[in-house]
Amino acid sequence: MIKQAILFFLVLGLAACSGIDQPSLSANSGVSDTLLEDMPKEWADSYAGNLEVQLFIDRLVQEHNYDRKRLELAFSHIKVRPKVIEKSDNQPEVITPYYEYKTRFVNEERAKLGRQFAKRNAEWLHKAELEFGVESRVIVALIGVETYYGRITGSKDVFTSLTTLAFDYPRRKDYFQSELEAYLLLARKEGWNIGETKGSYSGAMGMVQFMPSNYQKLAIDYDNSGHIDLWNSDADAIGSVANYLRHHGWKAGEPWFVMAYVEDADKVAEEINRGRKPSADMTVWSSLGVLPTQPFSLQKTGLIGLRTEPETISYWLAYENFFTIMDYNPSRRYAMSVLELAESIGSYENN
């Protein structure tokens, strides 16, 4: 009853605010003045007029001593961005066959730019490889797939995107509410105006496209400038990617995958693309009619099957490092593209 009464009075309070003019943004408000050109005309039409958002604000004020006025001002200047939901339901990593998907990333132009990036940053890549055990070409390829080596980092404000997904995308709302919280805490810590941070439609940031929680935990100031900058510092991007992959289990010098022949796909249908870790050793695969067609290591692997032509599925036996790339993006198409691009780029010593 007490909780219901609180919600009732909160709704009345929001309704009372619905007809007031939007507050203006002062220079020291901590909120970007370019949040949304089509700003909600009334409080009730904005996210500040959403009961669930008000409860979210209450929690940040109570648990993190966040400035309520700053939060309410920021949420009052935004409303749902439908395009974010549309894109979240139509991700190319899910709906695009591999033979089409890979052409965006595994091509000579991106490999060439990757070699140039590696040459410019040979010192940082060498340092990261020694400290974190992640091959330079993998670091470079991942940045290449994510943002074309920093050329395409996203143009949408992260705050509106995350708010839309946190409160209007039920399938993953808990995850995105936690990321929205992480973003707001990060904005306060870094001195960003809420809403001025640009990123992807899903809220990923910088040339490495870290979500806010990963920015908090795994981004590093690799060039010791006193500030982490994943948009403009190649060194910070390189160090942060290497730190991320090692944190998630990358093993230095271990293989990624080997191509495989599958005698009877129906016999191993349940094993193809199952799970996100190696599932069997080579003896087991051999007994199932799955044979590596390249020199191989004896560690456990998982069976990957991707459509490499409209009527052709190719198979690989993937080691632990392959699945570590999937911790960055849980798509086998993505992981394979990163590692195939890495093979095309080669090592920094040769660039």
C-alpha atoms as one frame of an Amber mdcrd trajectory, in Angstrom:
protein
   0.000   0.000   0.000   2.803   2.426   0.870   4.557   1.795  -2.444   1.283
   2.261  -4.335   0.669   5.541  -2.547   4.142   6.788  -3.425   3.603   5.925
  -7.072   0.185   7.608  -7.015   1.553  10.892  -5.712   4.503  10.680  -8.092
   2.092  10.336 -11.017   0.142  13.362  -9.749   3.371  15.328  -9.535   4.335
  14.426 -13.088   0.873  15.346 -14.327   1.153  18.705 -12.624   4.402  19.320
 -14.488   3.000  18.322 -17.865   1.892  21.779 -18.879   4.944  23.796 -17.886
   7.464  25.195 -20.307  10.702  23.288 -20.765  13.539  24.680 -18.636  16.357
  26.326 -20.530  19.867  24.924 -20.409  22.420  27.024 -18.589  26.092  26.865
 -19.466  26.902  24.978 -16.256  23.900  22.641 -16.272  25.979  19.578 -17.163
  23.522  18.830 -19.971  24.228  19.251 -23.692  22.198  21.936 -25.447  22.050
  19.792 -28.597  20.356  16.715 -27.152  17.456  16.641 -29.569  16.415  19.201
 -32.142  12.837  17.976 -31.959  12.693  18.489 -28.203   9.493  17.381 -26.416
   7.162  20.349 -26.079   5.935  19.320 -22.665   7.404  17.525 -19.677   4.828
  14.740 -19.915   5.907  13.972 -23.495   9.537  13.582 -22.469  11.303  10.756
 -20.677  11.181  12.871 -17.509   7.431  12.305 -17.592   7.896   8.527 -17.523
   7.197   6.979 -14.119   9.838   4.292 -14.584  12.426   6.938 -15.419  11.513
   8.866 -12.279  12.117   5.744 -10.199  15.445   5.293 -12.017  16.358   8.896
 -11.131  15.380   8.273  -7.497  17.743   5.317  -7.334  20.694   7.224  -8.820
  20.121  10.050  -6.365  19.930   7.669  -3.413  22.692   5.229  -4.382  25.149
   7.542  -6.126  24.267  10.977  -4.772  23.564  12.120  -8.330  22.222  15.630
  -8.883  18.460  15.223  -9.345  18.045  18.535 -11.172  20.709  17.595 -13.689
  19.065  14.238 -14.383  15.543  15.609 -14.660  16.746  18.380 -16.956  18.489
  15.864 -19.223  15.549  13.435 -19.376  13.102  16.320 -19.978  14.921  17.160
 -23.220  14.593  13.747 -24.876  11.921  11.327 -26.038  11.947   7.863 -27.608
  14.116   7.426 -30.698  12.278   4.731 -32.736  15.171   4.183 -35.156  17.258
   2.798 -32.277  14.687   0.068 -31.630  14.384  -0.708 -35.334  18.145  -1.147
 -35.687  18.362  -3.267 -32.553  15.862  -5.682 -34.087  17.701  -5.848 -37.430
  21.382  -6.255 -36.632  23.482  -7.378 -39.616  25.407  -9.803 -37.395  22.149
 -11.717 -37.000  20.293 -11.386 -40.304  23.041 -11.107 -42.951  24.661 -14.317
 -44.305  28.399 -14.469 -43.814  29.329 -14.237 -47.494  27.620 -10.822 -47.597
  28.544  -9.700 -44.093  32.280 -10.289 -44.477  32.595  -8.167 -47.629  32.085
  -5.073 -45.478  35.161  -5.838 -43.412  37.397  -8.420 -45.054  38.609  -6.633
 -48.158  41.855  -5.180 -49.475  40.951  -1.573 -48.685  40.370  -2.283 -44.998
  43.450  -4.493 -44.837  45.541  -1.740 -46.458  44.300   0.881 -43.998  44.954
  -1.598 -41.209  48.586  -1.930 -42.255  48.895   1.846 -42.291  47.342   2.057
 -38.825  49.751  -0.626 -37.617  52.740   1.187 -39.070  51.768   4.476 -37.396
  51.266   2.725 -34.071  54.003   0.085 -34.147  55.390   1.227 -30.800  52.049
   0.982 -29.003  51.161  -2.316 -30.637  54.499  -3.841 -29.690  54.015  -2.642
 -26.105  50.488  -4.051 -25.944  51.550  -7.384 -27.399  54.263  -7.737 -24.764
  52.079  -6.623 -21.856  48.771  -8.290 -22.721  49.760 -11.145 -25.018  47.358
 -10.119 -27.782  48.734 -10.151 -31.333  48.943  -6.700 -32.872  47.038  -7.724
 -35.998  44.079  -8.843 -33.887  43.988  -5.508 -32.065  44.190  -3.624 -35.363
  41.565  -5.784 -37.056  39.106  -5.389 -34.215  39.420  -1.590 -34.383  39.116
  -1.872 -38.164  35.884  -3.842 -38.009  34.397  -1.706 -35.250  34.995   1.787
 -36.637  37.183   1.658 -39.760  40.180   2.622 -37.587  38.324   5.465 -35.921
  36.724   6.922 -39.042  33.157   5.888 -38.139  32.504   6.092 -34.398  28.798
   6.957 -34.482  26.911  10.231 -34.652  23.999   9.650 -32.275  24.031  10.896
 -28.716  24.619   7.968 -26.407  22.252   9.227 -23.710  19.121   9.212 -25.901
  20.001   5.870 -27.472  20.566   4.171 -24.118  17.449   5.744 -22.601  15.334
   4.491 -25.498  16.685   0.960 -25.115  16.482   1.082 -21.312  12.802   2.013
 -21.181  11.266   1.120 -24.565  13.027  -2.099 -25.542  11.651  -4.755 -23.158
  13.761  -7.621 -24.505  16.978  -6.218 -22.978  15.806  -3.373 -20.761  17.665
  -4.557 -17.638  20.955  -4.648 -19.514  20.462  -1.212 -21.045  19.317   0.344
 -17.780  22.590  -0.797 -16.246  24.479   0.660 -19.226  22.558   3.933 -18.924
  23.513   4.104 -15.265  27.143   3.419 -16.175  27.038   6.160 -18.818  25.644
   8.738 -16.393  28.269   7.887 -13.790  30.958   8.028 -16.452  29.698  11.413
 -17.678  29.902  12.800 -14.154  33.375  11.367 -13.593  34.768  12.534 -16.944
  33.065  15.920 -16.874  30.972  15.261 -19.996  27.749  17.154 -20.531  24.958
  14.583 -20.603  23.990  14.056 -24.216  27.100  15.445 -25.894  28.750  12.014
 -26.164  28.358  10.580 -29.653  28.321   6.868 -30.389  26.453   4.018 -32.057
  22.699   3.462 -31.993  23.252   0.968 -29.147  25.342   3.335 -27.021  28.828
   2.052 -27.892  31.565   4.680 -27.776  34.886   5.608 -29.328  37.014   3.912
 -31.951  36.755   0.647 -30.010  32.977   0.947 -29.436  33.032   0.171 -25.729
  29.713   0.140 -23.935  29.777   2.440 -20.871  30.357  -0.367 -18.346  33.379
  -1.583 -20.300  34.622   1.987 -20.629  34.447   2.193 -16.835  36.160  -1.123
 -16.138  38.502  -1.897 -19.019  39.432   1.302 -20.865  42.937   2.465 -19.961
  45.028   5.612 -20.299  47.733   3.847 -22.306  49.622   6.965 -23.365  49.656
   8.288 -19.768  48.097  11.592 -20.767  46.093  11.692 -17.548  42.847  11.109
 -19.434  41.276   8.144 -21.223  40.254   9.167 -24.742  38.849   6.385 -26.898
  37.905   8.773 -29.692  41.201  10.486 -30.415  44.019   8.476 -28.824  45.195
   5.496 -30.893  47.308   4.435 -27.925  44.358   4.361 -25.523  42.298   2.425
 -28.070  45.071  -0.136 -28.598  45.729  -0.619 -24.897  42.031  -0.829 -24.072
  41.307  -3.499 -26.710  44.268  -5.557 -25.534  43.194  -5.189 -21.920  39.633
  -6.211 -22.813  40.683  -9.349 -24.669  43.118 -10.472 -21.980  40.466  -9.842
 -19.323  38.110 -12.150 -21.218  40.644 -14.936 -21.575  42.790 -14.355 -24.667
  45.732 -16.762 -24.630  49.001 -15.511 -26.082  50.272 -17.545 -29.018  47.280
 -19.875 -29.066  45.527 -20.694 -32.394  42.234 -19.153 -33.489  40.645 -21.738
 -35.781  41.347 -24.322 -38.481  39.206 -25.171 -41.496  37.386 -28.473 -41.243
  35.713 -31.114 -43.372  32.332 -32.355 -42.129  31.421 -35.780 -43.427  27.715
 -35.633 -42.501  26.330 -32.267 -41.361  23.085 -33.847 -40.171  25.020 -36.069
 -37.788  26.568 -33.079 -36.001  23.747 -30.573 -36.540  23.304 -30.011 -32.814
  27.009 -29.230 -32.422  27.244 -26.604 -35.171  27.365 -23.079 -33.718  26.447
 -24.384 -30.275  27.490 -22.404 -27.245  30.288 -19.930 -26.769  33.183 -22.110
 -25.704  35.100 -25.098 -27.063  33.128 -28.294 -26.578  35.216 -31.292 -27.673
  38.746 -32.418 -28.444  39.997 -33.602 -31.827  39.478 -37.273 -30.973  35.784
 -36.692 -30.413  35.432 -34.627 -33.583  37.205 -37.303 -35.576  34.766 -39.946
 -34.296  31.913 -37.719 -35.515  33.379 -37.326 -38.975  34.697 -33.788 -38.441
  38.312 -33.529 -39.582  40.663 -30.527 -39.624  42.050 -29.792 -43.082  44.947
 -27.656 -41.807  47.703 -28.239 -39.243  46.004 -28.245 -35.855  46.532 -28.134
 -32.111  45.053 -30.744 -29.775  43.087 -28.353 -27.533  39.324 -28.436 -27.397
  37.422 -26.664 -30.152  33.890 -25.753 -31.111  32.367 -26.372 -34.536  31.538
 -23.245 -36.543  29.438 -23.330 -39.709  28.941 -20.195 -41.834  27.393 -19.677
 -45.251  30.288 -18.646 -47.490  28.254 -18.767 -50.712  24.488 -18.806 -51.280
  24.444 -22.603 -51.453  27.626 -23.417 -49.511  28.309 -23.747 -45.784  31.951
 -23.866 -44.714  33.157 -25.258 -41.407  35.882 -24.416 -38.918  37.037 -25.866
 -35.635  37.425 -22.831 -33.363  39.730 -22.582 -30.354  39.271 -20.567 -27.165
  40.640 -17.354 -28.670  37.894 -17.363 -31.296  35.275 -17.405 -28.560  37.100
 -14.625 -26.729  36.423 -12.394 -29.747  32.762 -13.345 -29.316  32.901 -11.789
 -25.851  33.402  -8.506 -27.688  30.436  -9.162 -29.965  28.479 -12.438 -29.581
  28.316 -13.142 -33.309  30.267 -15.836 -35.101  30.105 -13.744 -38.280  31.728
 -10.889 -36.389  34.445 -13.009 -34.788  35.333 -14.682 -38.069  35.494 -11.329
 -39.864  37.837  -9.884 -37.245  40.182 -12.851 -37.426  40.110 -13.127 -41.223
  40.893  -9.405 -41.455  43.708  -9.934 -38.941  45.190 -12.588 -41.210  45.004
 -10.188 -44.144  46.692  -7.379 -42.215  49.622  -9.423 -40.959  51.985  -8.438
 -38.130  53.264  -4.974 -37.286  56.856  -6.009 -38.004  55.963  -6.366 -41.684
  53.989  -3.108 -42.020
